[in-house]
């Protein structure tokens, strides 16, 4: 029996694992600069949480969620995204009181049963931030700029923020009615859309089969109430004053039920790429809808795999600094414990002032030639060789593995 990773999943190792951690490291620094604190929620939750928050008539809930029962018959789901989890954690842990800044970030795996294709996985990684408790569009602007900063920091520079407003409880019904009227007028919708039309007409605009048919969709801005319109105008002027490159995009709806007012996607400007690198929006009703006190909120998430693929083309990872690999070799096996303690020492203190090192060895029971062959195999830059004659003088042999030159150096100098 040969086992393989489940369809749609993959192992991340070597340089790709290093890049993934580097992206996460960069993200942590940027979040902390803006006062966001890390939160880690379970990767599974009560399935009803996602159904209630994301919405029943969405691709995520209808088709893509991993739902299972545990041994006690509880209906659980692997998280398809983290906003609902964070809202649940915000309520359950009374974070509005203990962490009143209301800013949280997360980094972790998400799960969606989608058709696997290049760069799209059933287990994938997201980095995201949520800002609870502020209804001002200044919070929306901060979230959009933060998402952009993250992309800029890995030198994904050719990006634009596409923004739209979906309105609030007061103005969305009129918008919805106008939209249903338009969509239902002789477009020959697919079966899914006929069903969506009644329960979630905004989703019809996202349909892969039908979306190209809609050329003159009602302008959402015509239906916004004065409060929503004010917010959207202010958001735009804030983005402008921050020098943010944004586009008002009437077709942008995002496929989740909980959004209110601002929604946005950050896309690469490269021709033909409609794929969002990061996306998010405001969700002023979600916390209340799942049992908390009325709390406005706005957030975003970016897909780590997609961002890494975009950064791959950028200069960022070219400058990615690999550590100096050092192999500790033994010419005489009786020096094993001395060599071993030397390895422990340089792991802690570095070698000749360089702390960015990876240390290998010493290993027992190999002759020196085999040890140096192994050092070559792992692409070590330097071998430090413990040999009896030199060691008695307080010295070791330091071999440059590239040009194979060798010098005697006093152990105290290393
Ligand atoms: Zn409104
Ligand atoms: Zn359709």
XYZ file of C-alpha atoms and ligand atoms in Angstrom:
416
model
C 0.000 0.000 0.000
C 1.402 3.374 -1.020
C -0.100 6.336 0.773
C -0.510 9.718 -0.839
C -1.558 13.099 0.519
C -5.350 13.489 0.124
C -6.482 14.970 -3.187
C -6.190 18.752 -3.179
C -3.612 18.852 -0.384
C 0.140 19.130 -0.616
C 3.263 18.984 1.512
C 5.189 22.211 1.917
C 8.909 21.698 2.451
C 12.358 23.018 1.632
C 12.516 26.504 0.187
C 8.700 26.758 -0.052
C 8.336 26.152 3.677
C 11.011 28.781 4.324
C 9.163 31.283 2.116
C 5.867 30.572 3.836
C 7.400 31.250 7.269
C 9.102 34.368 5.979
C 5.759 35.714 4.724
C 4.180 34.935 8.096
C 7.057 36.604 9.934
C 6.697 39.746 7.824
C 2.935 39.741 8.450
C 3.376 39.505 12.241
C 5.644 42.555 12.228
C 3.209 44.606 10.110
C 0.176 43.628 12.221
C 1.929 44.475 15.475
C 2.933 47.898 14.135
C -0.772 48.644 13.766
C -1.689 47.278 17.194
C -3.175 43.943 16.069
C -2.794 41.003 18.454
C -2.530 37.385 17.410
C -5.392 34.991 18.031
C -5.464 31.238 17.351
C -8.875 29.651 17.117
C -9.685 25.932 16.609
C -9.539 24.642 13.055
C -12.992 23.108 13.550
C -16.112 24.746 14.892
C -19.791 23.981 15.263
C -20.918 23.665 11.611
C -23.951 25.834 12.373
C -21.641 28.806 13.076
C -20.489 28.900 9.450
C -23.945 28.178 8.029
C -25.438 31.013 10.042
C -22.674 33.557 9.345
C -21.465 32.844 5.817
C -24.983 32.042 4.644
C -26.844 28.933 3.483
C -27.023 29.989 -0.155
C -23.298 30.388 -0.742
C -20.843 28.124 -2.551
C -18.836 27.784 0.626
C -21.683 26.363 2.700
C -23.530 24.528 -0.083
C -20.590 22.832 -1.766
C -17.252 23.421 -0.168
C -17.454 22.822 3.562
C -15.926 19.765 5.238
C -18.687 18.779 7.652
C -18.410 15.755 9.914
C -19.883 14.282 13.063
C -17.752 13.468 16.074
C -18.285 10.412 18.277
C -21.002 12.177 20.252
C -22.870 13.122 17.103
C -21.923 16.823 17.175
C -22.024 18.358 13.714
C -18.650 20.058 13.193
C -16.944 21.712 10.238
C -13.329 22.381 9.326
C -13.107 26.156 9.090
C -13.519 27.384 5.498
C -12.460 30.887 6.611
C -11.725 32.572 9.929
C -13.962 35.641 10.271
C -16.854 33.673 11.778
C -14.448 31.930 14.168
C -12.991 35.259 15.270
C -16.433 36.767 15.816
C -17.362 33.682 17.883
C -14.123 33.989 19.912
C -14.707 37.733 20.347
C -18.102 37.072 21.923
C -17.189 33.963 23.920
C -14.047 35.445 25.514
C -15.549 38.911 25.984
C -12.581 40.318 24.080
C -14.356 43.641 23.679
C -13.695 44.176 27.392
C -10.328 42.499 27.986
C -8.731 43.646 24.710
C -10.559 46.890 23.971
C -8.470 47.883 20.930
C -10.479 45.194 19.124
C -7.709 44.403 16.620
C -6.832 40.771 15.993
C -4.856 38.850 13.404
C -4.614 35.164 12.581
C -2.420 32.929 10.477
C -3.462 29.394 9.631
C -4.989 26.635 7.552
C -8.453 26.820 6.008
C -10.350 24.011 4.281
C -12.620 24.053 1.246
C -13.755 21.175 -0.898
C -13.053 22.829 -4.253
C -11.980 21.328 -7.546
C -8.183 21.263 -7.220
C -6.347 23.358 -9.801
C -3.003 25.123 -10.049
C -2.458 27.154 -6.911
C -5.820 26.179 -5.414
C -5.868 23.641 -2.626
C -8.426 22.021 -0.349
C -6.204 22.843 2.596
C -4.738 26.287 2.129
C -3.329 29.075 4.268
C -4.715 32.473 5.086
C -3.357 35.478 6.907
C -6.015 37.911 8.041
C -6.970 40.721 10.363
C -10.254 41.761 11.966
C -11.026 45.128 13.566
C -13.999 45.045 15.975
C -15.873 47.963 17.512
C -15.288 50.848 15.100
C -17.940 51.875 12.596
C -15.953 54.740 11.037
C -14.732 54.188 7.464
C -11.310 55.065 8.893
C -11.225 51.437 10.076
C -12.104 50.217 6.548
C -9.324 52.367 5.127
C -6.873 51.073 7.729
C -7.728 47.457 6.850
C -7.376 48.059 3.100
C -4.047 49.859 3.534
C -2.803 47.129 5.863
C -3.629 44.421 3.309
C -1.786 46.432 0.670
C 1.201 46.998 2.985
C 1.469 43.259 3.431
C 1.635 42.739 -0.314
C 4.091 45.612 -0.806
C 6.318 44.182 1.904
C 6.870 41.060 -0.193
C 7.358 43.279 -3.254
C 4.048 42.487 -4.913
C 3.691 46.074 -6.101
C 1.436 46.200 -9.160
C -1.836 46.021 -7.259
C -5.126 47.917 -7.008
C -7.866 47.889 -4.421
C -11.290 47.286 -5.974
C -13.940 48.663 -3.642
C -17.717 48.710 -3.511
C -20.503 49.333 -0.999
C -23.271 46.788 -0.517
C -25.358 49.100 1.683
C -26.880 48.411 5.075
C -30.077 46.856 6.479
C -31.963 50.029 5.520
C -30.916 50.474 1.927
C -30.089 46.985 0.749
C -33.730 45.870 0.228
C -34.239 48.531 -2.496
C -30.952 47.639 -4.135
C -31.855 43.971 -3.961
C -35.238 44.568 -5.524
C -33.727 46.548 -8.405
C -31.119 43.869 -8.896
C -33.642 41.008 -8.965
C -35.725 42.939 -11.485
C -32.690 43.470 -13.718
C -31.276 39.925 -13.412
C -34.673 38.332 -14.047
C -35.228 40.212 -17.308
C -34.409 37.728 -20.083
C -30.864 36.729 -19.159
C -31.615 32.984 -19.297
C -30.046 32.241 -15.937
C -28.551 28.886 -14.991
C -30.342 26.630 -12.484
C -28.169 27.703 -9.570
C -28.839 31.358 -10.299
C -32.624 30.900 -10.548
C -32.451 29.584 -7.007
C -29.995 32.290 -5.845
C -32.190 34.966 -7.368
C -34.806 34.480 -4.654
C -32.537 34.055 -1.678
C -29.241 35.766 -2.484
C -29.372 37.753 -5.744
C -25.985 39.406 -5.167
C -24.423 35.980 -5.647
C -25.761 35.819 -9.202
C -23.230 38.494 -10.207
C -20.438 36.088 -9.225
C -21.773 33.166 -11.297
C -19.096 31.688 -13.513
C -21.686 30.722 -16.141
C -23.835 33.843 -16.220
C -21.738 36.781 -15.040
C -20.646 37.808 -18.559
C -24.331 38.401 -19.498
C -24.746 41.294 -17.104
C -23.553 44.448 -18.761
C -25.695 47.197 -17.297
C -26.268 46.177 -13.717
C -28.008 48.760 -11.516
C -25.530 51.196 -9.961
C -25.363 50.304 -6.314
C -24.463 53.898 -5.482
C -27.932 54.996 -6.665
C -29.559 52.967 -3.918
C -27.332 53.702 -0.927
C -28.959 55.537 1.983
C -27.398 58.815 3.016
C -25.412 57.197 5.827
C -23.961 54.501 3.563
C -23.235 57.042 0.862
C -21.442 59.318 3.349
C -19.345 56.403 4.617
C -18.419 55.306 1.107
C -17.438 58.865 0.105
C -15.351 59.283 3.235
C -13.633 55.937 2.643
C -12.675 57.079 -0.831
C -11.291 60.388 0.336
C -9.293 58.648 3.075
C -7.823 56.204 0.565
C -7.024 59.072 -1.761
C -5.269 61.026 0.972
C -3.186 57.939 1.755
C -2.130 57.689 -1.891
C -3.932 54.363 -2.318
C -4.597 53.195 -5.834
C -8.290 52.180 -5.772
C -11.060 51.467 -8.274
C -14.796 51.654 -7.515
C -16.097 48.364 -8.876
C -19.858 48.022 -9.106
C -19.743 44.306 -9.787
C -17.783 43.439 -6.683
C -20.111 41.626 -4.276
C -18.057 38.945 -2.452
C -19.741 35.606 -1.968
C -20.563 35.812 1.723
C -23.769 36.893 3.405
C -22.332 38.768 6.334
C -20.900 41.748 4.474
C -22.426 45.206 4.887
C -21.274 48.491 3.353
C -17.639 48.216 2.242
C -16.371 45.174 0.365
C -12.997 45.094 -1.342
C -10.540 42.922 -3.237
C -6.896 43.594 -3.891
C -5.953 42.357 -7.312
C -2.798 42.239 -9.335
C -2.830 44.693 -12.206
C -1.391 42.141 -14.634
C -3.691 41.766 -17.599
C -6.305 39.042 -17.328
C -5.794 38.393 -13.659
C -9.125 38.776 -11.879
C -7.894 36.619 -9.065
C -7.876 38.440 -5.743
C -4.723 38.236 -3.651
C -6.535 39.649 -0.625
C -10.172 40.446 0.083
C -12.492 41.530 2.819
C -15.099 43.991 3.960
C -17.284 45.324 6.718
C -19.672 43.088 8.629
C -21.586 45.252 11.072
C -24.326 42.698 11.853
C -22.350 39.480 12.216
C -21.446 39.706 15.911
C -25.055 40.441 16.838
C -26.385 37.798 14.421
C -24.422 35.056 16.163
C -25.465 36.102 19.646
C -23.187 38.945 20.704
C -23.845 42.603 21.365
C -24.188 44.801 18.319
C -20.560 45.433 17.257
C -19.427 46.953 13.979
C -16.421 45.225 12.417
C -14.269 45.093 9.310
C -11.588 42.648 8.203
C -9.641 40.979 5.422
C -7.786 37.797 4.563
C -5.100 37.004 2.064
C -4.309 33.627 0.555
C -0.710 32.762 1.420
C -0.247 30.352 -1.511
C -1.496 32.925 -4.021
C 0.591 35.707 -2.531
C 3.689 33.503 -2.528
C 3.092 32.650 -6.183
C 2.851 36.377 -6.963
C 5.930 37.118 -4.852
C 7.805 34.350 -6.656
C 7.797 36.545 -9.703
C 8.820 39.531 -7.614
C 12.313 40.310 -6.477
C 11.527 39.645 -2.837
C 12.652 36.066 -2.552
C 15.769 36.549 -4.627
C 17.222 38.377 -1.667
C 16.056 35.562 0.580
C 19.014 34.928 2.850
C 19.974 31.308 3.311
C 21.934 30.397 6.395
C 25.564 29.238 6.263
C 25.639 25.445 6.597
C 28.413 24.160 8.824
C 29.396 20.521 9.116
C 31.268 19.348 12.196
C 33.470 16.416 11.153
C 35.563 13.979 13.161
C 38.957 12.729 12.001
C 39.453 10.892 15.286
C 36.437 9.366 16.957
C 37.778 9.851 20.508
C 37.113 13.606 20.063
C 33.396 12.938 19.654
C 32.234 14.604 22.872
C 34.520 17.644 22.333
C 33.158 18.060 18.796
C 29.619 17.596 20.043
C 29.953 20.279 22.727
C 31.549 22.605 20.142
C 28.475 22.123 17.918
C 26.190 22.960 20.838
C 28.258 26.093 21.538
C 28.169 27.483 17.994
C 24.435 26.782 17.615
C 24.034 29.189 20.516
C 26.758 31.756 19.754
C 27.310 31.574 16.012
C 30.546 30.973 14.149
C 33.056 33.786 13.588
C 30.370 36.382 14.292
C 27.787 34.834 11.938
C 24.638 33.818 13.795
C 22.689 32.885 10.664
C 24.059 29.332 10.576
C 22.744 25.760 10.370
C 24.900 23.209 12.135
C 25.148 19.526 11.152
C 27.060 16.767 12.913
C 29.135 15.405 14.434
C 27.964 11.892 13.619
C 29.569 8.702 14.883
C 30.973 5.762 12.939
C 31.956 7.283 9.630
C 35.373 7.811 8.212
C 36.385 11.370 7.390
C 36.042 10.950 3.610
C 32.434 9.794 4.009
C 31.703 12.649 6.391
C 33.028 15.212 3.898
C 31.049 13.574 1.076
C 27.949 13.999 3.188
C 28.915 17.641 3.871
C 29.025 18.161 0.095
C 25.690 16.434 -0.355
C 23.933 18.819 2.031
C 25.803 21.743 0.384
C 27.704 22.776 3.516
C 29.870 25.888 3.076
C 32.270 25.039 5.853
C 33.492 21.896 7.576
C 35.091 22.146 11.006
C 37.265 19.053 11.429
C 38.300 17.751 14.821
C 41.647 15.904 14.489
C 43.876 14.691 17.327
C 47.186 16.345 16.337
C 45.635 19.796 15.867
C 43.283 19.464 18.837
C 46.229 18.886 21.177
C 47.461 22.350 20.106
C 43.988 23.797 20.810
C 43.186 23.974 17.096
C 40.764 22.567 14.527
C 40.880 22.343 10.737
C 38.445 24.653 8.964
C 37.729 23.525 5.422
C 36.107 25.737 2.819
C 33.857 23.228 1.045
C 33.675 25.284 -2.158
C 37.372 25.639 -2.992
C 38.451 22.782 -0.662
C 41.144 24.933 0.998
C 41.880 24.096 4.601
C 43.332 26.163 7.454
C 44.269 25.480 11.059
C 42.405 27.804 13.410
C 42.509 28.055 17.191
C 39.189 26.888 18.687
C 38.979 30.035 20.816
C 38.896 32.193 17.655
C 35.781 30.478 16.294
Zn -27.517 52.142 4.028
Zn -25.600 31.214 -12.974
